[in-house]
Amino acid sequence: MSRFAAFLLLLVFSSSLSGEPEKLSALDVQLLLEKIKTLKEGSQKAIGARYTTARSAFRSAIQSDSAAYALFVNCTEKVKFEEEQKSGSEFRDWKRRHKERSDSPAFRRALRHQLNWLLLTLEAASEPKKRDEMWAKALDHIDTVLKDAEDLEGAQAMLRQNVLGTVFAEAYSVDNIDITDWPGSPLQLEAVYEGLVLPSLRSKKTLAELGQAWDRRILHEGKMIEIWNKPKKGLGRPEHSAPMEKFLGVRRPQLQWKKEMDLFGVGDQKQAALRMLQHIEAHPSHRDIATWITEFQAAVKGQVATPPAEEPGASEGASDSSEELGF
């Protein structure tokens, strides 16, 4: 019998004899903490082994569309039929119906992208201290999806699904991993950029990279809309689809403004302020124009500190902040 088991037996036995509620002694606390530490270590080893098994299966399956589909079928059989104690004939009926109604080259390619993002998600969960370094991999994943966009036509809904809710994650018991604020899909651009990419670059040392990340975000969002919302061909048809027209007229200017506000806040005040002025001049009828003007005034005024009492003549040669900015 282990030391802890013997202690528990003694604790229960003594409590039942006295019938009175008791506080934990210092020895009780020590033994309980030792046991929970052991249990935690064992749990971490078990989780690590589970991650290793899942990663191995997922890496093999992303090598081809057919391999990804084969794993999908196997995982579906395990989760939807074996664990629910359904018959083999029910599974075969599902497999036939799925093959006829849902299976397609786009579906199979989307499965590979789900597995690819699921692998990155497992990596982020396994190495939380390196999470801030994973933003470049996340953007590469988005690039890969967009390069495959034509082959993924019709499967966009799958790509927006949280990968932890897929049969892959459920079958390999990684559907309940603890990974707060991690984007569930590479097409959740807001979550990818606001939660992962941009916070990692908000410093004066990485101003250039921050600006580039904003440009990449604007490009990604526009590409996604353009590729999957193509206007119908024909005489007199518009050059862009309605969603793309809205992006160009409304959404892109909004993102460009947010970019300049972000750069201003990090430290590129003079150049960002000048670009914001140009932005306001270029979009006088935008629906957010009043908000932009208010935010601009607040940002610029917020940098004007109350000067300390000056000695006579100390202000000679000093320049006004607005003149320095050029307005």
PDB file of N, CA and C in Angstrom, residues 212-313:
ATOM      1  N   GLN A 212       3.711  45.894 -42.329  1.00  0.00           N
ATOM      2  CA  GLN A 212       3.625  44.839 -43.335  1.00  0.00           C
ATOM      3  C   GLN A 212       2.531  43.832 -42.986  1.00  0.00           C
ATOM      4  N   ALA A 213       2.385  43.548 -41.697  1.00  0.00           N
ATOM      5  CA  ALA A 213       1.342  42.613 -41.272  1.00  0.00           C
ATOM      6  C   ALA A 213      -0.044  43.188 -41.555  1.00  0.00           C
ATOM      7  N   TRP A 214      -0.220  44.495 -41.324  1.00  0.00           N
ATOM      8  CA  TRP A 214      -1.494  45.127 -41.643  1.00  0.00           C
ATOM      9  C   TRP A 214      -1.772  45.057 -43.151  1.00  0.00           C
ATOM     10  N   ASP A 215      -0.753  45.307 -43.959  1.00  0.00           N
ATOM     11  CA  ASP A 215      -0.929  45.223 -45.418  1.00  0.00           C
ATOM     12  C   ASP A 215      -1.308  43.808 -45.830  1.00  0.00           C
ATOM     13  N   ARG A 216      -0.690  42.841 -45.172  1.00  0.00           N
ATOM     14  CA  ARG A 216      -0.996  41.446 -45.498  1.00  0.00           C
ATOM     15  C   ARG A 216      -2.417  41.089 -45.078  1.00  0.00           C
ATOM     16  N   ARG A 217      -2.853  41.645 -43.966  1.00  0.00           N
ATOM     17  CA  ARG A 217      -4.223  41.399 -43.522  1.00  0.00           C
ATOM     18  C   ARG A 217      -5.226  41.949 -44.536  1.00  0.00           C
ATOM     19  N   ILE A 218      -4.975  43.170 -44.988  1.00  0.00           N
ATOM     20  CA  ILE A 218      -5.871  43.789 -45.975  1.00  0.00           C
ATOM     21  C   ILE A 218      -5.882  42.964 -47.259  1.00  0.00           C
ATOM     22  N   LEU A 219      -4.706  42.507 -47.673  1.00  0.00           N
ATOM     23  CA  LEU A 219      -4.605  41.683 -48.874  1.00  0.00           C
ATOM     24  C   LEU A 219      -5.354  40.369 -48.702  1.00  0.00           C
ATOM     25  N   HIS A 220      -5.175  39.713 -47.572  1.00  0.00           N
ATOM     26  CA  HIS A 220      -5.845  38.442 -47.328  1.00  0.00           C
ATOM     27  C   HIS A 220      -7.360  38.595 -47.357  1.00  0.00           C
ATOM     28  N   GLU A 221      -7.858  39.616 -46.672  1.00  0.00           N
ATOM     29  CA  GLU A 221      -9.305  39.797 -46.615  1.00  0.00           C
ATOM     30  C   GLU A 221      -9.879  40.100 -47.993  1.00  0.00           C
ATOM     31  N   GLY A 222      -9.193  40.944 -48.742  1.00  0.00           N
ATOM     32  CA  GLY A 222      -9.658  41.274 -50.084  1.00  0.00           C
ATOM     33  C   GLY A 222      -9.609  40.081 -51.020  1.00  0.00           C
ATOM     34  N   LYS A 223      -8.522  39.310 -50.941  1.00  0.00           N
ATOM     35  CA  LYS A 223      -8.379  38.128 -51.793  1.00  0.00           C
ATOM     36  C   LYS A 223      -9.473  37.109 -51.518  1.00  0.00           C
ATOM     37  N   MET A 224      -9.772  36.922 -50.248  1.00  0.00           N
ATOM     38  CA  MET A 224     -10.781  35.944 -49.865  1.00  0.00           C
ATOM     39  C   MET A 224     -12.147  36.307 -50.455  1.00  0.00           C
ATOM     40  N   ILE A 225     -12.462  37.587 -50.398  1.00  0.00           N
ATOM     41  CA  ILE A 225     -13.740  38.047 -50.945  1.00  0.00           C
ATOM     42  C   ILE A 225     -13.734  37.974 -52.467  1.00  0.00           C
ATOM     43  N   GLU A 226     -12.634  38.397 -53.068  1.00  0.00           N
ATOM     44  CA  GLU A 226     -12.545  38.430 -54.527  1.00  0.00           C
ATOM     45  C   GLU A 226     -12.641  37.029 -55.137  1.00  0.00           C
ATOM     46  N   ILE A 227     -11.912  36.086 -54.576  1.00  0.00           N
ATOM     47  CA  ILE A 227     -11.838  34.749 -55.153  1.00  0.00           C
ATOM     48  C   ILE A 227     -13.157  34.000 -55.028  1.00  0.00           C
ATOM     49  N   TRP A 228     -13.817  34.143 -53.886  1.00  0.00           N
ATOM     50  CA  TRP A 228     -15.034  33.361 -53.653  1.00  0.00           C
ATOM     51  C   TRP A 228     -16.322  34.146 -53.887  1.00  0.00           C
ATOM     52  N   ASN A 229     -16.215  35.309 -54.484  1.00  0.00           N
ATOM     53  CA  ASN A 229     -17.399  36.099 -54.851  1.00  0.00           C
ATOM     54  C   ASN A 229     -17.214  36.713 -56.236  1.00  0.00           C
ATOM     55  N   LYS A 230     -16.889  35.878 -57.190  1.00  0.00           N
ATOM     56  CA  LYS A 230     -16.639  36.380 -58.538  1.00  0.00           C
ATOM     57  C   LYS A 230     -17.961  36.758 -59.212  1.00  0.00           C
ATOM     58  N   PRO A 231     -17.986  37.911 -59.923  1.00  0.00           N
ATOM     59  CA  PRO A 231     -19.223  38.304 -60.625  1.00  0.00           C
ATOM     60  C   PRO A 231     -19.471  37.383 -61.810  1.00  0.00           C
ATOM     61  N   LYS A 232     -20.730  37.223 -62.152  1.00  0.00           N
ATOM     62  CA  LYS A 232     -21.066  36.390 -63.303  1.00  0.00           C
ATOM     63  C   LYS A 232     -20.604  37.078 -64.584  1.00  0.00           C
ATOM     64  N   LYS A 233     -20.130  36.259 -65.514  1.00  0.00           N
ATOM     65  CA  LYS A 233     -19.629  36.795 -66.762  1.00  0.00           C
ATOM     66  C   LYS A 233     -20.786  37.172 -67.687  1.00  0.00           C
ATOM     67  N   GLY A 234     -20.538  38.180 -68.503  1.00  0.00           N
ATOM     68  CA  GLY A 234     -21.560  38.583 -69.451  1.00  0.00           C
ATOM     69  C   GLY A 234     -21.461  40.057 -69.779  1.00  0.00           C
ATOM     70  N   LEU A 235     -22.066  40.438 -70.867  1.00  0.00           N
ATOM     71  CA  LEU A 235     -22.034  41.823 -71.318  1.00  0.00           C
ATOM     72  C   LEU A 235     -22.721  42.732 -70.300  1.00  0.00           C
ATOM     73  N   GLY A 236     -22.058  43.803 -69.940  1.00  0.00           N
ATOM     74  CA  GLY A 236     -22.653  44.757 -69.012  1.00  0.00           C
ATOM     75  C   GLY A 236     -22.528  44.367 -67.550  1.00  0.00           C
ATOM     76  N   ARG A 237     -21.885  43.236 -67.285  1.00  0.00           N
ATOM     77  CA  ARG A 237     -21.723  42.828 -65.894  1.00  0.00           C
ATOM     78  C   ARG A 237     -20.676  43.712 -65.210  1.00  0.00           C
ATOM     79  N   PRO A 238     -20.828  43.972 -63.898  1.00  0.00           N
ATOM     80  CA  PRO A 238     -19.838  44.799 -63.192  1.00  0.00           C
ATOM     81  C   PRO A 238     -18.495  44.088 -63.083  1.00  0.00           C
ATOM     82  N   GLU A 239     -17.451  44.892 -62.933  1.00  0.00           N
ATOM     83  CA  GLU A 239     -16.109  44.331 -62.820  1.00  0.00           C
ATOM     84  C   GLU A 239     -15.946  43.532 -61.534  1.00  0.00           C
ATOM     85  N   HIS A 240     -16.588  44.019 -60.461  1.00  0.00           N
ATOM     86  CA  HIS A 240     -16.473  43.357 -59.165  1.00  0.00           C
ATOM     87  C   HIS A 240     -17.842  42.916 -58.669  1.00  0.00           C
ATOM     88  N   SER A 241     -17.848  41.894 -57.836  1.00  0.00           N
ATOM     89  CA  SER A 241     -19.083  41.452 -57.192  1.00  0.00           C
ATOM     90  C   SER A 241     -19.514  42.480 -56.153  1.00  0.00           C
ATOM     91  N   ALA A 242     -20.758  42.366 -55.688  1.00  0.00           N
ATOM     92  CA  ALA A 242     -21.256  43.299 -54.671  1.00  0.00           C
ATOM     93  C   ALA A 242     -20.431  43.217 -53.379  1.00  0.00           C
ATOM     94  N   PRO A 243     -20.086  42.012 -52.889  1.00  0.00           N
ATOM     95  CA  PRO A 243     -19.242  41.954 -51.686  1.00  0.00           C
ATOM     96  C   PRO A 243     -17.875  42.605 -51.889  1.00  0.00           C
ATOM     97  N   MET A 244     -17.315  42.460 -53.103  1.00  0.00           N
ATOM     98  CA  MET A 244     -16.015  43.057 -53.362  1.00  0.00           C
ATOM     99  C   MET A 244     -16.119  44.573 -53.447  1.00  0.00           C
ATOM    100  N   GLU A 245     -17.193  45.067 -54.051  1.00  0.00           N
ATOM    101  CA  GLU A 245     -17.415  46.516 -54.118  1.00  0.00           C
ATOM    102  C   GLU A 245     -17.530  47.095 -52.710  1.00  0.00           C
ATOM    103  N   LYS A 246     -18.216  46.378 -51.834  1.00  0.00           N
ATOM    104  CA  LYS A 246     -18.353  46.842 -50.448  1.00  0.00           C
ATOM    105  C   LYS A 246     -17.005  46.833 -49.741  1.00  0.00           C
ATOM    106  N   PHE A 247     -16.208  45.813 -50.013  1.00  0.00           N
ATOM    107  CA  PHE A 247     -14.882  45.760 -49.404  1.00  0.00           C
ATOM    108  C   PHE A 247     -14.043  46.945 -49.848  1.00  0.00           C
ATOM    109  N   LEU A 248     -14.025  47.214 -51.150  1.00  0.00           N
ATOM    110  CA  LEU A 248     -13.204  48.297 -51.685  1.00  0.00           C
ATOM    111  C   LEU A 248     -13.670  49.662 -51.183  1.00  0.00           C
ATOM    112  N   GLY A 249     -14.991  49.839 -51.080  1.00  0.00           N
ATOM    113  CA  GLY A 249     -15.520  51.148 -50.706  1.00  0.00           C
ATOM    114  C   GLY A 249     -15.638  51.397 -49.221  1.00  0.00           C
ATOM    115  N   VAL A 250     -15.818  50.324 -48.450  1.00  0.00           N
ATOM    116  CA  VAL A 250     -16.077  50.490 -47.015  1.00  0.00           C
ATOM    117  C   VAL A 250     -15.009  49.811 -46.151  1.00  0.00           C
ATOM    118  N   ARG A 251     -14.864  48.517 -46.337  1.00  0.00           N
ATOM    119  CA  ARG A 251     -14.027  47.740 -45.429  1.00  0.00           C
ATOM    120  C   ARG A 251     -12.539  48.054 -45.559  1.00  0.00           C
ATOM    121  N   ARG A 252     -12.030  48.146 -46.781  1.00  0.00           N
ATOM    122  CA  ARG A 252     -10.603  48.410 -46.944  1.00  0.00           C
ATOM    123  C   ARG A 252     -10.199  49.753 -46.350  1.00  0.00           C
ATOM    124  N   PRO A 253     -10.952  50.843 -46.597  1.00  0.00           N
ATOM    125  CA  PRO A 253     -10.593  52.098 -45.927  1.00  0.00           C
ATOM    126  C   PRO A 253     -10.628  51.996 -44.400  1.00  0.00           C
ATOM    127  N   GLN A 254     -11.559  51.203 -43.872  1.00  0.00           N
ATOM    128  CA  GLN A 254     -11.618  51.023 -42.418  1.00  0.00           C
ATOM    129  C   GLN A 254     -10.346  50.347 -41.901  1.00  0.00           C
ATOM    130  N   LEU A 255      -9.911  49.322 -42.604  1.00  0.00           N
ATOM    131  CA  LEU A 255      -8.695  48.615 -42.187  1.00  0.00           C
ATOM    132  C   LEU A 255      -7.461  49.498 -42.327  1.00  0.00           C
ATOM    133  N   GLN A 256      -7.425  50.294 -43.394  1.00  0.00           N
ATOM    134  CA  GLN A 256      -6.291  51.202 -43.594  1.00  0.00           C
ATOM    135  C   GLN A 256      -6.226  52.228 -42.469  1.00  0.00           C
ATOM    136  N   TRP A 257      -7.377  52.699 -42.028  1.00  0.00           N
ATOM    137  CA  TRP A 257      -7.406  53.646 -40.914  1.00  0.00           C
ATOM    138  C   TRP A 257      -6.921  52.987 -39.625  1.00  0.00           C
ATOM    139  N   LYS A 258      -7.390  51.773 -39.368  1.00  0.00           N
ATOM    140  CA  LYS A 258      -6.958  51.059 -38.166  1.00  0.00           C
ATOM    141  C   LYS A 258      -5.446  50.835 -38.179  1.00  0.00           C
ATOM    142  N   LYS A 259      -4.920  50.563 -39.353  1.00  0.00           N
ATOM    143  CA  LYS A 259      -3.471  50.375 -39.477  1.00  0.00           C
ATOM    144  C   LYS A 259      -2.734  51.631 -39.033  1.00  0.00           C
ATOM    145  N   GLU A 260      -3.132  52.796 -39.519  1.00  0.00           N
ATOM    146  CA  GLU A 260      -2.436  54.036 -39.178  1.00  0.00           C
ATOM    147  C   GLU A 260      -2.596  54.383 -37.704  1.00  0.00           C
ATOM    148  N   MET A 261      -3.777  54.127 -37.151  1.00  0.00           N
ATOM    149  CA  MET A 261      -3.983  54.364 -35.722  1.00  0.00           C
ATOM    150  C   MET A 261      -3.082  53.456 -34.890  1.00  0.00           C
ATOM    151  N   ASP A 262      -2.929  52.234 -35.342  1.00  0.00           N
ATOM    152  CA  ASP A 262      -2.073  51.285 -34.642  1.00  0.00           C
ATOM    153  C   ASP A 262      -0.616  51.741 -34.680  1.00  0.00           C
ATOM    154  N   LEU A 263      -0.143  52.127 -35.865  1.00  0.00           N
ATOM    155  CA  LEU A 263       1.239  52.592 -36.004  1.00  0.00           C
ATOM    156  C   LEU A 263       1.478  53.863 -35.188  1.00  0.00           C
ATOM    157  N   PHE A 264       0.493  54.747 -35.171  1.00  0.00           N
ATOM    158  CA  PHE A 264       0.587  55.977 -34.377  1.00  0.00           C
ATOM    159  C   PHE A 264       0.742  55.617 -32.896  1.00  0.00           C
ATOM    160  N   GLY A 265      -0.095  54.686 -32.429  1.00  0.00           N
ATOM    161  CA  GLY A 265      -0.071  54.311 -31.020  1.00  0.00           C
ATOM    162  C   GLY A 265       1.225  53.652 -30.599  1.00  0.00           C
ATOM    163  N   VAL A 266       1.878  52.956 -31.519  1.00  0.00           N
ATOM    164  CA  VAL A 266       3.128  52.271 -31.201  1.00  0.00           C
ATOM    165  C   VAL A 266       4.317  53.230 -31.211  1.00  0.00           C
ATOM    166  N   GLY A 267       4.205  54.322 -31.985  1.00  0.00           N
ATOM    167  CA  GLY A 267       5.301  55.288 -31.962  1.00  0.00           C
ATOM    168  C   GLY A 267       5.596  56.010 -33.255  1.00  0.00           C
ATOM    169  N   ASP A 268       5.009  55.598 -34.353  1.00  0.00           N
ATOM    170  CA  ASP A 268       5.257  56.256 -35.640  1.00  0.00           C
ATOM    171  C   ASP A 268       4.288  57.431 -35.802  1.00  0.00           C
ATOM    172  N   GLN A 269       4.358  58.377 -34.859  1.00  0.00           N
ATOM    173  CA  GLN A 269       3.319  59.403 -34.752  1.00  0.00           C
ATOM    174  C   GLN A 269       3.304  60.386 -35.919  1.00  0.00           C
ATOM    175  N   LYS A 270       4.441  60.919 -36.275  1.00  0.00           N
ATOM    176  CA  LYS A 270       4.455  61.967 -37.296  1.00  0.00           C
ATOM    177  C   LYS A 270       4.015  61.436 -38.651  1.00  0.00           C
ATOM    178  N   GLN A 271       4.623  60.354 -39.109  1.00  0.00           N
ATOM    179  CA  GLN A 271       4.280  59.819 -40.422  1.00  0.00           C
ATOM    180  C   GLN A 271       2.856  59.274 -40.448  1.00  0.00           C
ATOM    181  N   ALA A 272       2.439  58.602 -39.378  1.00  0.00           N
ATOM    182  CA  ALA A 272       1.082  58.072 -39.325  1.00  0.00           C
ATOM    183  C   ALA A 272       0.059  59.192 -39.325  1.00  0.00           C
ATOM    184  N   ALA A 273       0.336  60.281 -38.608  1.00  0.00           N
ATOM    185  CA  ALA A 273      -0.590  61.407 -38.577  1.00  0.00           C
ATOM    186  C   ALA A 273      -0.753  62.030 -39.964  1.00  0.00           C
ATOM    187  N   LEU A 274       0.345  62.161 -40.682  1.00  0.00           N
ATOM    188  CA  LEU A 274       0.270  62.713 -42.039  1.00  0.00           C
ATOM    189  C   LEU A 274      -0.528  61.789 -42.957  1.00  0.00           C
ATOM    190  N   ARG A 275      -0.327  60.485 -42.820  1.00  0.00           N
ATOM    191  CA  ARG A 275      -1.076  59.528 -43.640  1.00  0.00           C
ATOM    192  C   ARG A 275      -2.563  59.533 -43.275  1.00  0.00           C
ATOM    193  N   MET A 276      -2.860  59.738 -41.997  1.00  0.00           N
ATOM    194  CA  MET A 276      -4.263  59.801 -41.585  1.00  0.00           C
ATOM    195  C   MET A 276      -4.950  61.025 -42.178  1.00  0.00           C
ATOM    196  N   LEU A 277      -4.242  62.137 -42.209  1.00  0.00           N
ATOM    197  CA  LEU A 277      -4.806  63.330 -42.854  1.00  0.00           C
ATOM    198  C   LEU A 277      -5.107  63.060 -44.318  1.00  0.00           C
ATOM    199  N   GLN A 278      -4.168  62.430 -45.005  1.00  0.00           N
ATOM    200  CA  GLN A 278      -4.370  62.095 -46.421  1.00  0.00           C
ATOM    201  C   GLN A 278      -5.536  61.124 -46.590  1.00  0.00           C
ATOM    202  N   HIS A 279      -5.681  60.233 -45.659  1.00  0.00           N
ATOM    203  CA  HIS A 279      -6.762  59.249 -45.716  1.00  0.00           C
ATOM    204  C   HIS A 279      -8.121  59.944 -45.582  1.00  0.00           C
ATOM    205  N   ILE A 280      -8.214  60.874 -44.655  1.00  0.00           N
ATOM    206  CA  ILE A 280      -9.461  61.617 -44.463  1.00  0.00           C
ATOM    207  C   ILE A 280      -9.792  62.432 -45.707  1.00  0.00           C
ATOM    208  N   GLU A 281      -8.771  63.040 -46.289  1.00  0.00           N
ATOM    209  CA  GLU A 281      -8.976  63.828 -47.512  1.00  0.00           C
ATOM    210  C   GLU A 281      -9.412  62.944 -48.681  1.00  0.00           C
ATOM    211  N   ALA A 282      -8.924  61.715 -48.720  1.00  0.00           N
ATOM    212  CA  ALA A 282      -9.230  60.812 -49.835  1.00  0.00           C
ATOM    213  C   ALA A 282     -10.600  60.157 -49.707  1.00  0.00           C
ATOM    214  N   HIS A 283     -11.198  60.166 -48.505  1.00  0.00           N
ATOM    215  CA  HIS A 283     -12.492  59.500 -48.291  1.00  0.00           C
ATOM    216  C   HIS A 283     -13.459  60.428 -47.567  1.00  0.00           C
ATOM    217  N   PRO A 284     -13.771  61.591 -48.172  1.00  0.00           N
ATOM    218  CA  PRO A 284     -14.601  62.578 -47.468  1.00  0.00           C
ATOM    219  C   PRO A 284     -16.043  62.127 -47.227  1.00  0.00           C
ATOM    220  N   SER A 285     -16.550  61.164 -48.015  1.00  0.00           N
ATOM    221  CA  SER A 285     -17.940  60.737 -47.862  1.00  0.00           C
ATOM    222  C   SER A 285     -18.078  59.357 -47.225  1.00  0.00           C
ATOM    223  N   HIS A 286     -16.968  58.810 -46.716  1.00  0.00           N
ATOM    224  CA  HIS A 286     -17.037  57.488 -46.066  1.00  0.00           C
ATOM    225  C   HIS A 286     -17.921  57.575 -44.831  1.00  0.00           C
ATOM    226  N   ARG A 287     -18.630  56.499 -44.557  1.00  0.00           N
ATOM    227  CA  ARG A 287     -19.587  56.527 -43.441  1.00  0.00           C
ATOM    228  C   ARG A 287     -18.919  56.688 -42.073  1.00  0.00           C
ATOM    229  N   ASP A 288     -17.607  56.423 -41.997  1.00  0.00           N
ATOM    230  CA  ASP A 288     -16.888  56.555 -40.729  1.00  0.00           C
ATOM    231  C   ASP A 288     -16.099  57.858 -40.625  1.00  0.00           C
ATOM    232  N   ILE A 289     -16.320  58.776 -41.548  1.00  0.00           N
ATOM    233  CA  ILE A 289     -15.489  59.981 -41.600  1.00  0.00           C
ATOM    234  C   ILE A 289     -15.539  60.775 -40.297  1.00  0.00           C
ATOM    235  N   ALA A 290     -16.722  60.899 -39.699  1.00  0.00           N
ATOM    236  CA  ALA A 290     -16.836  61.665 -38.449  1.00  0.00           C
ATOM    237  C   ALA A 290     -16.059  60.986 -37.322  1.00  0.00           C
ATOM    238  N   THR A 291     -16.131  59.676 -37.274  1.00  0.00           N
ATOM    239  CA  THR A 291     -15.392  58.920 -36.254  1.00  0.00           C
ATOM    240  C   THR A 291     -13.896  59.086 -36.449  1.00  0.00           C
ATOM    241  N   TRP A 292     -13.458  59.017 -37.699  1.00  0.00           N
ATOM    242  CA  TRP A 292     -12.032  59.165 -37.986  1.00  0.00           C
ATOM    243  C   TRP A 292     -11.517  60.529 -37.541  1.00  0.00           C
ATOM    244  N   ILE A 293     -12.277  61.561 -37.841  1.00  0.00           N
ATOM    245  CA  ILE A 293     -11.857  62.917 -37.457  1.00  0.00           C
ATOM    246  C   ILE A 293     -11.754  63.031 -35.934  1.00  0.00           C
ATOM    247  N   THR A 294     -12.751  62.485 -35.241  1.00  0.00           N
ATOM    248  CA  THR A 294     -12.731  62.525 -33.776  1.00  0.00           C
ATOM    249  C   THR A 294     -11.541  61.754 -33.225  1.00  0.00           C
ATOM    250  N   GLU A 295     -11.277  60.577 -33.769  1.00  0.00           N
ATOM    251  CA  GLU A 295     -10.154  59.765 -33.301  1.00  0.00           C
ATOM    252  C   GLU A 295      -8.825  60.443 -33.615  1.00  0.00           C
ATOM    253  N   PHE A 296      -8.746  61.087 -34.768  1.00  0.00           N
ATOM    254  CA  PHE A 296      -7.518  61.791 -35.148  1.00  0.00           C
ATOM    255  C   PHE A 296      -7.226  62.930 -34.173  1.00  0.00           C
ATOM    256  N   GLN A 297      -8.252  63.730 -33.904  1.00  0.00           N
ATOM    257  CA  GLN A 297      -8.069  64.859 -32.986  1.00  0.00           C
ATOM    258  C   GLN A 297      -7.650  64.375 -31.601  1.00  0.00           C
ATOM    259  N   ALA A 298      -8.302  63.313 -31.119  1.00  0.00           N
ATOM    260  CA  ALA A 298      -7.972  62.790 -29.792  1.00  0.00           C
ATOM    261  C   ALA A 298      -6.544  62.253 -29.756  1.00  0.00           C
ATOM    262  N   ALA A 299      -6.133  61.562 -30.823  1.00  0.00           N
ATOM    263  CA  ALA A 299      -4.786  60.985 -30.864  1.00  0.00           C
ATOM    264  C   ALA A 299      -3.725  62.072 -30.855  1.00  0.00           C
ATOM    265  N   VAL A 300      -3.907  63.090 -31.691  1.00  0.00           N
ATOM    266  CA  VAL A 300      -2.913  64.155 -31.796  1.00  0.00           C
ATOM    267  C   VAL A 300      -2.888  65.000 -30.520  1.00  0.00           C
ATOM    268  N   LYS A 301      -4.057  65.383 -30.015  1.00  0.00           N
ATOM    269  CA  LYS A 301      -4.108  66.189 -28.798  1.00  0.00           C
ATOM    270  C   LYS A 301      -3.538  65.431 -27.602  1.00  0.00           C
ATOM    271  N   GLY A 302      -3.691  64.122 -27.620  1.00  0.00           N
ATOM    272  CA  GLY A 302      -3.192  63.317 -26.515  1.00  0.00           C
ATOM    273  C   GLY A 302      -1.683  63.321 -26.398  1.00  0.00           C
ATOM    274  N   GLN A 303      -0.992  63.772 -27.453  1.00  0.00           N
ATOM    275  CA  GLN A 303       0.472  63.819 -27.433  1.00  0.00           C
ATOM    276  C   GLN A 303       0.999  65.184 -26.995  1.00  0.00           C
ATOM    277  N   VAL A 304       0.095  66.155 -26.795  1.00  0.00           N
ATOM    278  CA  VAL A 304       0.524  67.502 -26.406  1.00  0.00           C
ATOM    279  C   VAL A 304       0.475  67.600 -24.886  1.00  0.00           C
ATOM    280  N   ALA A 305       1.608  67.478 -24.245  1.00  0.00           N
ATOM    281  CA  ALA A 305       1.664  67.534 -22.786  1.00  0.00           C
ATOM    282  C   ALA A 305       1.730  68.984 -22.318  1.00  0.00           C
ATOM    283  N   THR A 306       1.242  69.242 -21.111  1.00  0.00           N
ATOM    284  CA  THR A 306       1.310  70.585 -20.547  1.00  0.00           C
ATOM    285  C   THR A 306       2.766  70.906 -20.222  1.00  0.00           C
ATOM    286  N   PRO A 307       3.354  71.946 -20.828  1.00  0.00           N
ATOM    287  CA  PRO A 307       4.780  72.232 -20.617  1.00  0.00           C
ATOM    288  C   PRO A 307       5.039  72.732 -19.202  1.00  0.00           C
ATOM    289  N   PRO A 308       6.199  72.452 -18.652  1.00  0.00           N
ATOM    290  CA  PRO A 308       6.545  72.959 -17.312  1.00  0.00           C
ATOM    291  C   PRO A 308       6.795  74.464 -17.371  1.00  0.00           C
ATOM    292  N   ALA A 309       6.799  75.098 -16.210  1.00  0.00           N
ATOM    293  CA  ALA A 309       7.062  76.537 -16.160  1.00  0.00           C
ATOM    294  C   ALA A 309       8.436  76.816 -16.756  1.00  0.00           C
ATOM    295  N   GLU A 310       8.497  77.772 -17.669  1.00  0.00           N
ATOM    296  CA  GLU A 310       9.745  78.057 -18.368  1.00  0.00           C
ATOM    297  C   GLU A 310      10.363  79.362 -17.869  1.00  0.00           C
ATOM    298  N   GLU A 311      11.662  79.398 -17.935  1.00  0.00           N
ATOM    299  CA  GLU A 311      12.349  80.632 -17.611  1.00  0.00           C
ATOM    300  C   GLU A 311      12.216  81.582 -18.789  1.00  0.00           C
ATOM    301  N   PRO A 312      12.313  82.861 -18.563  1.00  0.00           N
ATOM    302  CA  PRO A 312      12.190  83.834 -19.654  1.00  0.00           C
ATOM    303  C   PRO A 312      13.130  83.503 -20.792  1.00  0.00           C
ATOM    304  N   GLY A 313      12.576  83.499 -22.001  1.00  0.00           N
ATOM    305  CA  GLY A 313      13.372  83.269 -23.198  1.00  0.00           C
ATOM    306  C   GLY A 313      13.606  81.808 -23.508  1.00  0.00           C
TER     307      GLY A 313
END
